[in-house]
Structure formats: structure tokens, C-alpha cells
Amino acid sequence: MSHYLSDLRHTEFMLFDVLGVDSLYGRPPYDDIDRATAGAILHGAEHFARTRLAPSFDAAEREPILLEDGRVRLPADLRRALQDHLASDWLRLDLPADPDGTHIPPSLRWAATEFALGANPAVAMSTQLVPRVVALLQREGDEAQRRLAQQILDRRWTVTMVLTEPDAGSDVGAATTKAVPQTDGTWRLYGTKRFITWGEHDAAENIVHLVLARTPSGRGAGSAGLSLFVVPARHTDPVTGEPLERNGVRATKLEHKMGIVGTPTCELVFGTDGVPAVGTLLGRENTGLRLMFDIITYVRMLVGLKATAALSSGYLNAAAYAATRIQGKRLDDDPPAAPVPIVDHPDVRRSLLTQKSYAEGARSLVLYTASLLDTVEAYEAFGHPAGEAQRRYRLLLPVVKGWCSENAWRVLGSESLQTFGGSGYLRDYPLEQYVRDTKIDTIYEGTTGIQALDLLQRRIRRDQGHALHRLLADIEATAAQLNDGHELAVEGRLLLTGVSCVAGLSKWACRADLRLAALGANSLLFALGDLVVGWLLLRAAAAALRLQADTRLPDDQRLAATVATGRWFARQNLARLSTELTAVHLLDSSDLNLVWPTA
């Protein structure tokens, strides 16, 4: 049996019954998409992930990845899964459509991506990067780089993002890797890069690295002085793409990690052993970080979805276990009563409701954020500006990354694994690997603290709260619909209170000294995440109530569970937002002036 349990039905319910993304289908730019086609894409992607990717989920746990003389050797099952995904058509969903091709809406692409990330996150975190890098090379590259982009697809190569250095982690602008121009128009790179995911492996004949480095004109200019270079692991025939001799890029270290051990995370040295690392400049000098941010923003969404996929599968595994694990009697049973499944115990039900609400809430947040890009593309297809949808997408992106990753890591460990008791601590079940694999999501591509600062500085203060206030107005409108005559009236009032609390947090954050505001940035991120997730889960609950009222439909316990989930999250989470506002108002400058004692 596969470790991976997907929730395809909830994905379809959110996309079509709650968000109504299919209202844009059948017209530009989604002329060739209808609900049946979208459903077929989702079902096909889920089947591929479950049958072709999931079996090698723990391959590197059973057989370690090895580094020998600068070469990384993968376990056979993991190598095969990566090659299968590269050879499949599923990655092409994320490519820009040909003029005569089918344009796939972003929300549908992201929904399909969840299955690969849940089935085998190690593989998917490599392969899902390919379409984005190919699109960047096609858009920004010269003729040779555009040809290279096609060779990446045709020859099934992999790609990497090469940013981090030993002394330049979150502060990318501190990077010192240098690029020296050559008379033939190429560049030679010199330096050491660290924490490069899939930096070296034997599953593809070539790896194309996107490397941030500093040219002579960028010295001393911080992040603004970085340029972006295309550096293949092997030189290639410029016409056929046939691999030739190795370039001067060498893996000198393989990191030994807490989780995602199926991803070879490498230290790469450029220009070593007398072999130059030859690359070509992408775009103009000193625009590297701007170009790379197209990839970084994509990967931040990818990381949030990876965490969501793990949490969802963890919850479904826990629910299945709780339904079959017999242990103890009901609290209200007489002593002679027979033992019952642990799902009958109140605390286990509390735990499962918590897991379900966070898993479905995280997915709802990702899909809603992705649906904003559907709107952007639809407006642009008719030549109209889509500023509001674009601003809301940018507002929510750090929330997707930060809220989903932190809550997935927390809930998987404190609730999902806990449901299994001592068995959850064993490798007999996938939960302990889920926990280890998910912790990284709070760290890479910008820690949660960095996401919170991005939300505070760029998305709220710089925007003067415009996008946030428009979002709060939409949430307030939903709360007004859940009036005193509605079955969700109590939750509607909690939603309204949540709007007031987040508005208060935003007002404080905009007026406070920046350093003091930064002290409360995490609280702002999580409060906004709780509010938006509560809003989406209550919209889902309201949609479920409407479907339940349709007497033509069969009685569906899953609809009742959707209503219960929305109620639970609202009463357990939205009810607590007022305490966040109080706590933030109690912050003062003395909290910033503490001198940490040294040993």
C-alpha cells in the first residue's frame, strides 16, 4: 500500500464548488478547458503520482545517496522515479502555452502539482523547477540560451538554483562568487556555493545551474550587484545538445540532513582543479536577483504546497489508523463494554478535527492564491489591467509559504504522529518521515521570519495597506452573509471579529517603529493566515450547506464533515485572534534592548 493518501475530492470541491474557477473556462485564455478536462487532468496527475512516484518515497532512507570523487550516486528506485517524472508530460503543464496549444489555468496546475509533492517531495522539488527555468531562459535568454532551454526539455535534464554561500545565506547580497568576462563572450566563475538542492546526481546526463555571481561592475553593490549565469555541469554540442566534457563545477560535500534525504544537497565549487567553470550571462549585468526572483517566488509557493501535501497525507493516514486501532472503552460505557476504535475517544476526535481543518485550510489558501493568477491571466487576455488580483496574490504569497509550512510541521508532529502513539515514532509508518521532511519548509527559500518581514514591509507598509484592506472588505462581506438567520451565524460573527483584529494589527504595524513592528511581524502573518483560512473554510461550509439542501443529491457525510470543519476552525482559531492583537500592543522597545548573556 502506498504511503501517499491524496484528497482529490476536496481539491475538486474547493476549485469548482467554492472558488468557482471554472467560470473562466471556455473563453480566453482558457478556451480549450472545461470542467471535464480539468477533472481528467487532476485524476491523471494523482494516478501518476501515486503509482509512479510514491513507491520510491523512502528509497534514500533504505539505501543512502553517496558522493564519490565529486559524483553523486542515487538509489536505483529514486533514480528511476526522477527519470519517469522528467519523461512524463505532467511537467509540461507548467510551460507557457504554444500559440496553438492549450493554456492551463494556474490554479489547475498548482492543484495537480500537490500530488507529486505529496507522493515524492524529494523528486518533485527537482522536477517541478524545470518548467520555470525553461520559461525564464526562453523569455530572457539569447538564441543559444533559448536553444539550451529546449534541450533541457528534449533531453530530460535537471536544473538548479545556486544562490547560497557559506557566508551568504538569507543575506544573498553578501555573495562573493565572482564572474570574470572572457574574450569569447563567456564568463568564468570562481567560488563556493552551499545547500544546492540536486546540485549533483546521476539521473540525468546534464544539470543546468542558474548561478548568482558578482561581475567586476557589481563589486561592493550588495544584492543589486549580482548577475545571473547559466552554467551547465557538462559542456554540450550547441546544435544537438550532446554532452561533451565536464565543466569546472564539482560537488565537494553532500550534506547529512534531518529530512528530505532523497534530495542530494551539495556544496559546489566553481573553477576547481584547474578546470574553469564556464557560463553565459542571462540578461544584463547586475539584474541577477530580479531575474532569479521569478524563480524564488514560484518556489516559495511550491514549498507552501509541499508542506500542505505532507500535512494532508499525514492527516488521512492518521484518520485511517484511528478508525482501525482498537484501544480502550468509551468514556460513558459500562465496565463490561468492548474496546472501541480510538476514533471514538474525544481527544482523538479533537486531534483529527484539528488536522483536518489545517490540512484543508492550507490547501484552500494555496488554491485561492493560485486562482488569483487565473484572474490576472484572464484580464490580461482581454488587454485589461489586473492590478488588484496581482496585489492580492503578492500579499498572500508570504502567508502561503510561512503559514502552511509552520502549521504543517507543528500539526504533523503534535497531532498526526501522536495519533499513532508509539507506533508513529517508528519507521513502520510514514509519519516520522513526514515530520522530518517538512521541517525544512519553514527554513528554505526564506525562513518564516523573512516571510513575515516581506509581508510587513513590502505587502502592507509599502502598499499602505491597500491590498489588505480590499481583502478584509471581501471577508467582511462574507461575514455579513452569515447573518443571524444562517446556520453559520456564530462563525460569521467570529469572522467579523477576526477582520477587526487583523485590521488592528495592520494599523499598529504601519504606525509602529519599523524595528518594533518587525517584532510583531510573525503575529501579523499568522493572524492574517488564520483569518483567510477561516474565511475560506466557512465559504466551503456554506457551499456544503447549499449542496446538502439540494434534495436531488444523495446524503453525503463528507458535506457534513466540511461544515463541521469550518465551524471547528472558526471557533478554535478565529476566537483567539483578539489575544494576538492584545499581545502585540504590549510589545515595547525594552524587548529589543535585552543584552544576551554569553557563556
CSV table of C-alpha atoms in Angstrom, one decimal, residues 101-468:
chain,number,residue,atom,x,y,z
A,101,GLY,CA,-1.6,25.0,-27.6
A,102,THR,CA,-3.8,24.6,-24.6
A,103,HIS,CA,-3.4,27.1,-21.8
A,104,ILE,CA,-3.7,25.5,-18.4
A,105,PRO,CA,-5.0,27.8,-15.6
A,106,PRO,CA,-2.5,28.3,-12.7
A,107,SER,CA,-5.0,27.1,-10.1
A,108,LEU,CA,-5.3,23.8,-12.0
A,109,ARG,CA,-1.6,23.5,-12.4
A,110,TRP,CA,-0.9,24.1,-8.7
A,111,ALA,CA,-3.7,21.6,-7.8
A,112,ALA,CA,-2.1,18.9,-10.0
A,113,THR,CA,1.4,19.7,-8.5
A,114,GLU,CA,0.2,18.9,-5.0
A,115,PHE,CA,0.0,15.2,-5.9
A,116,ALA,CA,3.6,14.9,-7.0
A,117,LEU,CA,4.8,16.9,-3.9
A,118,GLY,CA,2.9,14.6,-1.6
A,119,ALA,CA,3.9,11.4,-3.3
A,120,ASN,CA,7.6,12.1,-3.5
A,121,PRO,CA,8.7,15.5,-2.4
A,122,ALA,CA,12.4,14.8,-3.0
A,123,VAL,CA,11.8,14.1,-6.7
A,124,ALA,CA,9.2,16.8,-7.2
A,125,MET,CA,11.4,19.5,-5.7
A,126,SER,CA,13.8,18.9,-8.6
A,127,THR,CA,11.5,18.2,-11.5
A,128,GLN,CA,8.9,21.0,-10.8
A,129,LEU,CA,11.7,23.6,-11.2
A,130,VAL,CA,12.4,22.5,-14.8
A,131,PRO,CA,9.4,24.3,-16.5
A,132,ARG,CA,10.0,27.5,-14.6
A,133,VAL,CA,13.7,27.7,-15.5
A,134,VAL,CA,12.9,26.8,-19.1
A,135,ALA,CA,10.4,29.6,-19.3
A,136,LEU,CA,12.9,32.0,-17.9
A,137,LEU,CA,15.5,31.0,-20.4
A,138,GLN,CA,13.0,31.3,-23.3
A,139,ARG,CA,11.9,34.7,-22.1
A,140,GLU,CA,15.2,36.4,-21.1
A,141,GLY,CA,17.9,34.4,-23.0
A,142,ASP,CA,19.8,34.9,-26.2
A,143,GLU,CA,19.4,32.5,-29.1
A,144,ALA,CA,21.9,29.9,-27.6
A,145,GLN,CA,20.2,30.0,-24.2
A,146,ARG,CA,16.8,29.5,-25.8
A,147,ARG,CA,18.2,26.6,-27.7
A,148,LEU,CA,19.5,25.3,-24.4
A,149,ALA,CA,16.1,25.6,-22.8
A,150,GLN,CA,14.6,23.3,-25.5
A,151,GLN,CA,17.5,20.8,-24.9
A,152,ILE,CA,16.6,20.7,-21.2
A,153,LEU,CA,13.2,19.5,-22.1
A,154,ASP,CA,14.0,17.2,-25.0
A,155,ARG,CA,17.0,15.5,-23.3
A,156,ARG,CA,15.3,15.5,-19.8
A,157,TRP,CA,18.0,17.4,-17.9
A,158,THR,CA,17.5,18.9,-14.5
A,159,VAL,CA,18.1,22.4,-13.2
A,160,THR,CA,19.2,24.1,-10.0
A,161,MET,CA,19.1,27.4,-8.2
A,162,VAL,CA,22.5,28.3,-7.0
A,163,LEU,CA,22.3,31.2,-4.5
A,164,THR,CA,23.6,30.3,-1.0
A,165,GLU,CA,27.2,30.6,0.1
A,166,PRO,CA,28.9,29.7,3.4
A,167,ASP,CA,28.7,33.3,4.5
A,168,ALA,CA,25.7,34.4,2.4
A,169,GLY,CA,22.6,32.6,3.4
A,170,SER,CA,19.5,34.7,3.9
A,171,ASP,CA,21.6,37.8,3.1
A,172,VAL,CA,22.1,36.9,-0.5
A,173,GLY,CA,23.7,40.3,-1.2
A,174,ALA,CA,26.8,39.1,0.7
A,175,ALA,CA,27.6,36.6,-2.0
A,176,THR,CA,31.3,36.8,-3.2
A,177,THR,CA,31.3,34.2,-6.0
A,178,LYS,CA,32.9,36.1,-8.9
A,179,ALA,CA,32.4,36.0,-12.6
A,180,VAL,CA,35.2,37.1,-15.0
A,181,PRO,CA,34.5,38.0,-18.6
A,182,GLN,CA,36.3,36.3,-21.4
A,183,THR,CA,37.1,37.5,-24.9
A,184,ASP,CA,34.7,34.9,-26.5
A,185,GLY,CA,31.7,36.3,-24.7
A,186,THR,CA,31.6,33.6,-22.0
A,187,TRP,CA,32.4,34.1,-18.3
A,188,ARG,CA,34.4,32.1,-15.8
A,189,LEU,CA,33.0,31.7,-12.3
A,190,TYR,CA,35.0,31.2,-9.1
A,191,GLY,CA,33.6,30.5,-5.7
A,192,THR,CA,31.8,28.1,-3.4
A,193,LYS,CA,28.1,27.6,-3.1
A,194,ARG,CA,26.3,25.7,-0.4
A,195,PHE,CA,23.0,23.9,0.2
A,196,ILE,CA,22.3,23.4,-3.5
A,197,THR,CA,19.4,21.0,-3.9
A,198,TRP,CA,20.0,18.3,-6.5
A,199,GLY,CA,23.4,20.0,-7.2
A,200,GLU,CA,24.9,16.7,-8.5
A,201,HIS,CA,23.3,13.3,-9.4
A,202,ASP,CA,23.4,10.5,-11.9
A,203,ALA,CA,19.8,10.5,-13.0
A,204,ALA,CA,20.3,12.9,-16.0
A,205,GLU,CA,23.1,13.4,-18.5
A,206,ASN,CA,23.3,17.1,-17.7
A,207,ILE,CA,22.4,19.6,-15.0
A,208,VAL,CA,21.9,23.3,-15.8
A,209,HIS,CA,22.8,25.6,-12.9
A,210,LEU,CA,21.4,29.1,-12.6
A,211,VAL,CA,24.2,30.8,-10.6
A,212,LEU,CA,24.2,34.2,-8.9
A,213,ALA,CA,27.7,35.8,-9.1
A,214,ARG,CA,29.3,39.2,-9.0
A,215,THR,CA,30.9,40.7,-12.0
A,216,PRO,CA,33.6,43.4,-11.8
A,217,SER,CA,30.9,46.1,-12.2
A,218,GLY,CA,29.0,44.6,-9.3
A,219,ARG,CA,31.7,44.7,-6.6
A,220,GLY,CA,30.5,46.3,-3.4
A,221,ALA,CA,27.0,46.8,-4.6
A,222,GLY,CA,25.2,44.2,-2.4
A,223,SER,CA,22.3,42.4,-3.9
A,224,ALA,CA,22.0,45.0,-6.7
A,225,GLY,CA,25.4,44.0,-8.0
A,226,LEU,CA,24.6,40.3,-8.6
A,227,SER,CA,24.3,38.9,-12.1
A,228,LEU,CA,22.7,35.6,-13.2
A,229,PHE,CA,24.7,33.0,-15.1
A,230,VAL,CA,23.8,29.8,-16.9
A,231,VAL,CA,26.4,27.1,-16.1
A,232,PRO,CA,25.9,23.6,-17.3
A,233,ALA,CA,27.5,20.7,-15.5
A,234,ARG,CA,28.7,19.4,-18.8
A,235,HIS,CA,29.6,21.3,-22.0
A,236,THR,CA,27.3,20.4,-24.9
A,237,ASP,CA,27.2,20.4,-28.6
A,238,PRO,CA,25.5,23.7,-29.3
A,239,VAL,CA,23.3,22.2,-32.0
A,240,THR,CA,22.4,18.7,-30.9
A,241,GLY,CA,22.8,19.1,-27.1
A,242,GLU,CA,25.0,16.0,-26.9
A,243,PRO,CA,27.0,16.2,-23.7
A,244,LEU,CA,30.8,16.7,-24.0
A,245,GLU,CA,33.5,17.1,-21.3
A,246,ARG,CA,32.6,18.2,-17.8
A,247,ASN,CA,32.5,21.9,-16.9
A,248,GLY,CA,34.5,23.1,-13.9
A,249,VAL,CA,31.7,22.5,-11.4
A,250,ARG,CA,32.5,20.0,-8.7
A,251,ALA,CA,30.4,18.6,-5.7
A,252,THR,CA,32.8,18.6,-2.7
A,253,LYS,CA,30.3,17.8,0.0
A,254,LEU,CA,27.0,16.0,0.5
A,255,GLU,CA,25.0,17.4,3.4
A,256,HIS,CA,23.7,14.9,6.0
A,257,LYS,CA,20.2,16.2,6.8
A,258,MET,CA,17.4,15.7,9.3
A,259,GLY,CA,14.9,15.1,6.4
A,260,ILE,CA,14.3,15.0,2.7
A,261,VAL,CA,17.4,12.8,2.5
A,262,GLY,CA,16.2,11.8,-1.0
A,263,THR,CA,17.4,15.2,-2.3
A,264,PRO,CA,21.2,15.3,-2.7
A,265,THR,CA,22.0,18.7,-1.1
A,266,CYS,CA,25.5,19.6,-2.2
A,267,GLU,CA,28.4,22.0,-1.8
A,268,LEU,CA,29.5,23.1,-5.2
A,269,VAL,CA,32.9,24.6,-6.1
A,270,PHE,CA,33.1,26.6,-9.3
A,271,GLY,CA,36.5,26.8,-11.0
A,272,THR,CA,38.5,24.0,-9.3
A,273,ASP,CA,41.4,21.6,-10.1
A,274,GLY,CA,42.5,23.9,-12.9
A,275,VAL,CA,39.2,23.4,-14.9
A,276,PRO,CA,37.3,26.7,-15.5
A,277,ALA,CA,33.6,26.9,-14.7
A,278,VAL,CA,32.3,28.4,-17.9
A,279,GLY,CA,28.9,30.1,-18.1
A,280,THR,CA,26.9,32.6,-20.0
A,281,LEU,CA,25.3,35.8,-18.7
A,282,LEU,CA,21.5,35.7,-18.6
A,283,GLY,CA,20.0,39.2,-19.3
A,284,ARG,CA,22.1,42.2,-18.3
A,285,GLU,CA,24.7,42.6,-15.7
A,286,ASN,CA,23.6,43.4,-12.1
A,287,THR,CA,20.0,42.2,-12.8
A,288,GLY,CA,20.5,38.7,-11.5
A,289,LEU,CA,18.4,38.9,-8.3
A,290,ARG,CA,15.5,40.4,-10.2
A,291,LEU,CA,15.6,37.6,-12.7
A,292,MET,CA,16.0,35.0,-10.0
A,293,PHE,CA,13.1,36.3,-8.1
A,294,ASP,CA,10.7,34.9,-10.7
A,295,ILE,CA,12.0,31.5,-9.7
A,296,ILE,CA,12.2,32.3,-6.0
A,297,THR,CA,8.5,33.4,-5.8
A,298,TYR,CA,7.5,30.3,-7.7
A,299,VAL,CA,9.5,28.1,-5.3
A,300,ARG,CA,8.0,29.8,-2.2
A,301,MET,CA,4.6,28.8,-3.4
A,302,LEU,CA,5.9,25.3,-4.1
A,303,VAL,CA,7.3,25.0,-0.6
A,304,GLY,CA,3.9,26.0,0.9
A,305,LEU,CA,2.2,23.4,-1.2
A,306,LYS,CA,4.8,20.8,-0.3
A,307,ALA,CA,4.0,21.3,3.3
A,308,THR,CA,0.3,21.2,2.6
A,309,ALA,CA,0.6,17.9,0.7
A,310,ALA,CA,2.5,16.3,3.6
A,311,LEU,CA,0.0,17.5,6.2
A,312,SER,CA,-2.9,16.3,4.1
A,313,SER,CA,-1.5,12.8,3.6
A,314,GLY,CA,-0.4,12.7,7.3
A,315,TYR,CA,-4.0,13.6,8.4
A,316,LEU,CA,-5.5,11.0,6.1
A,317,ASN,CA,-3.1,8.3,7.4
A,318,ALA,CA,-3.9,9.2,11.0
A,319,ALA,CA,-7.6,9.1,10.3
A,320,ALA,CA,-7.3,5.7,8.7
A,321,TYR,CA,-5.3,4.4,11.6
A,322,ALA,CA,-7.7,5.8,14.2
A,323,ALA,CA,-10.6,4.1,12.6
A,324,THR,CA,-9.0,0.6,12.9
A,325,ARG,CA,-6.8,0.8,16.0
A,326,ILE,CA,-8.9,-0.8,18.9
A,327,GLN,CA,-7.9,0.5,22.3
A,328,GLY,CA,-9.9,1.3,25.4
A,329,LYS,CA,-13.6,1.7,26.0
A,330,ARG,CA,-15.9,4.7,25.5
A,331,LEU,CA,-15.8,7.1,28.5
A,332,ASP,CA,-19.6,6.6,29.0
A,333,ASP,CA,-19.6,2.8,28.6
A,334,ASP,CA,-20.2,0.3,31.5
A,335,PRO,CA,-17.1,-1.7,32.5
A,336,PRO,CA,-18.2,-4.9,30.6
A,337,ALA,CA,-18.3,-2.9,27.3
A,338,ALA,CA,-16.0,-4.0,24.4
A,339,PRO,CA,-13.0,-1.9,23.4
A,340,VAL,CA,-13.6,0.6,20.6
A,341,PRO,CA,-11.5,2.2,17.8
A,342,ILE,CA,-9.6,5.2,19.1
A,343,VAL,CA,-11.5,7.5,16.8
A,344,ASP,CA,-14.4,7.2,19.4
A,345,HIS,CA,-12.3,8.9,22.1
A,346,PRO,CA,-13.0,12.6,22.4
A,347,ASP,CA,-9.3,13.7,22.4
A,348,VAL,CA,-8.6,11.7,19.3
A,349,ARG,CA,-11.6,13.4,17.6
A,350,ARG,CA,-10.3,16.8,18.7
A,351,SER,CA,-6.9,15.9,17.2
A,352,LEU,CA,-8.4,14.7,13.9
A,353,LEU,CA,-10.6,17.7,13.6
A,354,THR,CA,-7.6,19.9,14.1
A,355,GLN,CA,-5.6,18.0,11.5
A,356,LYS,CA,-8.5,18.1,9.0
A,357,SER,CA,-9.1,21.8,9.4
A,358,TYR,CA,-5.4,22.7,9.0
A,359,ALA,CA,-4.9,20.4,6.0
A,360,GLU,CA,-8.0,21.5,4.2
A,361,GLY,CA,-7.4,25.1,5.2
A,362,ALA,CA,-3.8,25.1,3.9
A,363,ARG,CA,-5.0,23.6,0.6
A,364,SER,CA,-7.8,26.2,0.4
A,365,LEU,CA,-5.2,29.0,0.9
A,366,VAL,CA,-2.9,27.7,-1.8
A,367,LEU,CA,-5.7,27.2,-4.3
A,368,TYR,CA,-7.3,30.6,-3.6
A,369,THR,CA,-4.0,32.3,-4.0
A,370,ALA,CA,-3.4,30.4,-7.3
A,371,SER,CA,-6.8,31.3,-8.5
A,372,LEU,CA,-5.8,35.0,-8.3
A,373,LEU,CA,-3.3,34.2,-11.1
A,374,ASP,CA,-6.2,32.8,-13.2
A,375,THR,CA,-7.9,36.2,-12.8
A,376,VAL,CA,-4.7,38.0,-13.8
A,377,GLU,CA,-4.3,35.9,-16.9
A,378,ALA,CA,-8.0,36.3,-17.9
A,379,TYR,CA,-7.8,40.1,-17.5
A,380,GLU,CA,-4.6,40.3,-19.5
A,381,ALA,CA,-6.0,38.2,-22.3
A,382,PHE,CA,-8.5,41.0,-22.9
A,383,GLY,CA,-5.9,43.7,-22.5
A,384,HIS,CA,-7.2,44.9,-19.1
A,385,PRO,CA,-5.0,45.6,-16.1
A,386,ALA,CA,-5.3,43.1,-13.3
A,387,GLY,CA,-3.6,45.1,-10.6
A,388,GLU,CA,-6.0,44.2,-7.7
A,389,ALA,CA,-5.7,40.5,-8.3
A,390,GLN,CA,-1.9,40.8,-8.7
A,391,ARG,CA,-1.5,42.8,-5.5
A,392,ARG,CA,-3.6,40.3,-3.5
A,393,TYR,CA,-1.5,37.4,-4.9
A,394,ARG,CA,1.6,39.2,-3.7
A,395,LEU,CA,0.1,39.9,-0.3
A,396,LEU,CA,-0.8,36.3,0.2
A,397,LEU,CA,2.4,34.6,-1.1
A,398,PRO,CA,4.4,35.0,2.1
A,399,VAL,CA,1.4,33.8,4.0
A,400,VAL,CA,1.2,30.7,1.9
A,401,LYS,CA,4.8,29.9,2.5
A,402,GLY,CA,5.0,30.8,6.2
A,403,TRP,CA,1.6,29.8,7.5
A,404,CYS,CA,1.4,26.5,5.6
A,405,SER,CA,4.9,25.4,6.4
A,406,GLU,CA,4.9,26.3,10.1
A,407,ASN,CA,1.4,24.7,10.7
A,408,ALA,CA,2.2,21.6,8.7
A,409,TRP,CA,5.4,21.0,10.7
A,410,ARG,CA,3.6,21.7,14.0
A,411,VAL,CA,0.4,19.7,13.4
A,412,LEU,CA,2.2,16.7,11.8
A,413,GLY,CA,4.3,16.3,14.9
A,414,SER,CA,1.9,17.2,17.7
A,415,GLU,CA,-1.2,15.7,16.2
A,416,SER,CA,-0.8,13.4,13.2
A,417,LEU,CA,2.2,11.4,14.5
A,418,GLN,CA,0.7,11.5,18.0
A,419,THR,CA,-2.5,9.7,16.7
A,420,PHE,CA,-0.3,6.6,16.1
A,421,GLY,CA,1.0,6.7,19.7
A,422,GLY,CA,4.4,4.9,20.0
A,423,SER,CA,3.9,3.3,16.5
A,424,GLY,CA,4.1,6.8,15.0
A,425,TYR,CA,7.7,7.1,16.2
A,426,LEU,CA,8.7,4.0,14.2
A,427,ARG,CA,9.6,3.8,10.6
A,428,ASP,CA,6.8,1.2,10.1
A,429,TYR,CA,4.6,4.2,9.3
A,430,PRO,CA,5.4,7.3,7.2
A,431,LEU,CA,4.6,9.9,9.8
A,432,GLU,CA,8.1,10.2,11.3
A,433,GLN,CA,9.5,10.8,7.8
A,434,TYR,CA,6.7,13.4,7.1
A,435,VAL,CA,7.7,15.3,10.2
A,436,ARG,CA,11.4,15.2,9.3
A,437,ASP,CA,10.8,16.1,5.6
A,438,THR,CA,8.5,19.0,6.5
A,439,LYS,CA,10.7,20.9,8.9
A,440,ILE,CA,12.9,22.3,6.1
A,441,ASP,CA,9.8,24.0,4.6
A,442,THR,CA,9.9,26.6,7.4
A,443,ILE,CA,13.6,27.3,6.5
A,444,TYR,CA,14.5,27.2,2.9
A,445,GLU,CA,13.5,29.8,0.3
A,446,GLY,CA,13.3,32.4,3.1
A,447,THR,CA,12.6,31.5,6.7
A,448,THR,CA,9.2,32.2,8.3
A,449,GLY,CA,10.7,35.3,9.9
A,450,ILE,CA,11.8,36.6,6.4
A,451,GLN,CA,8.3,35.9,5.0
A,452,ALA,CA,6.8,37.9,7.9
A,453,LEU,CA,9.1,40.8,7.2
A,454,ASP,CA,8.2,40.6,3.5
A,455,LEU,CA,4.5,40.8,4.4
A,456,LEU,CA,5.1,43.7,6.8
A,457,GLN,CA,7.4,45.8,4.8
A,458,ARG,CA,6.6,45.2,1.1
A,459,ARG,CA,3.0,43.9,1.1
A,460,ILE,CA,1.5,46.1,3.8
A,461,ARG,CA,3.6,49.2,4.8
A,462,ARG,CA,4.9,50.0,1.3
A,463,ASP,CA,1.4,49.3,-0.2
A,464,GLN,CA,-0.1,51.5,2.6
A,465,GLY,CA,-2.4,48.5,3.4
A,466,HIS,CA,-4.3,48.9,0.2
A,467,ALA,CA,-4.4,45.2,-0.9
A,468,LEU,CA,-5.0,44.1,2.7
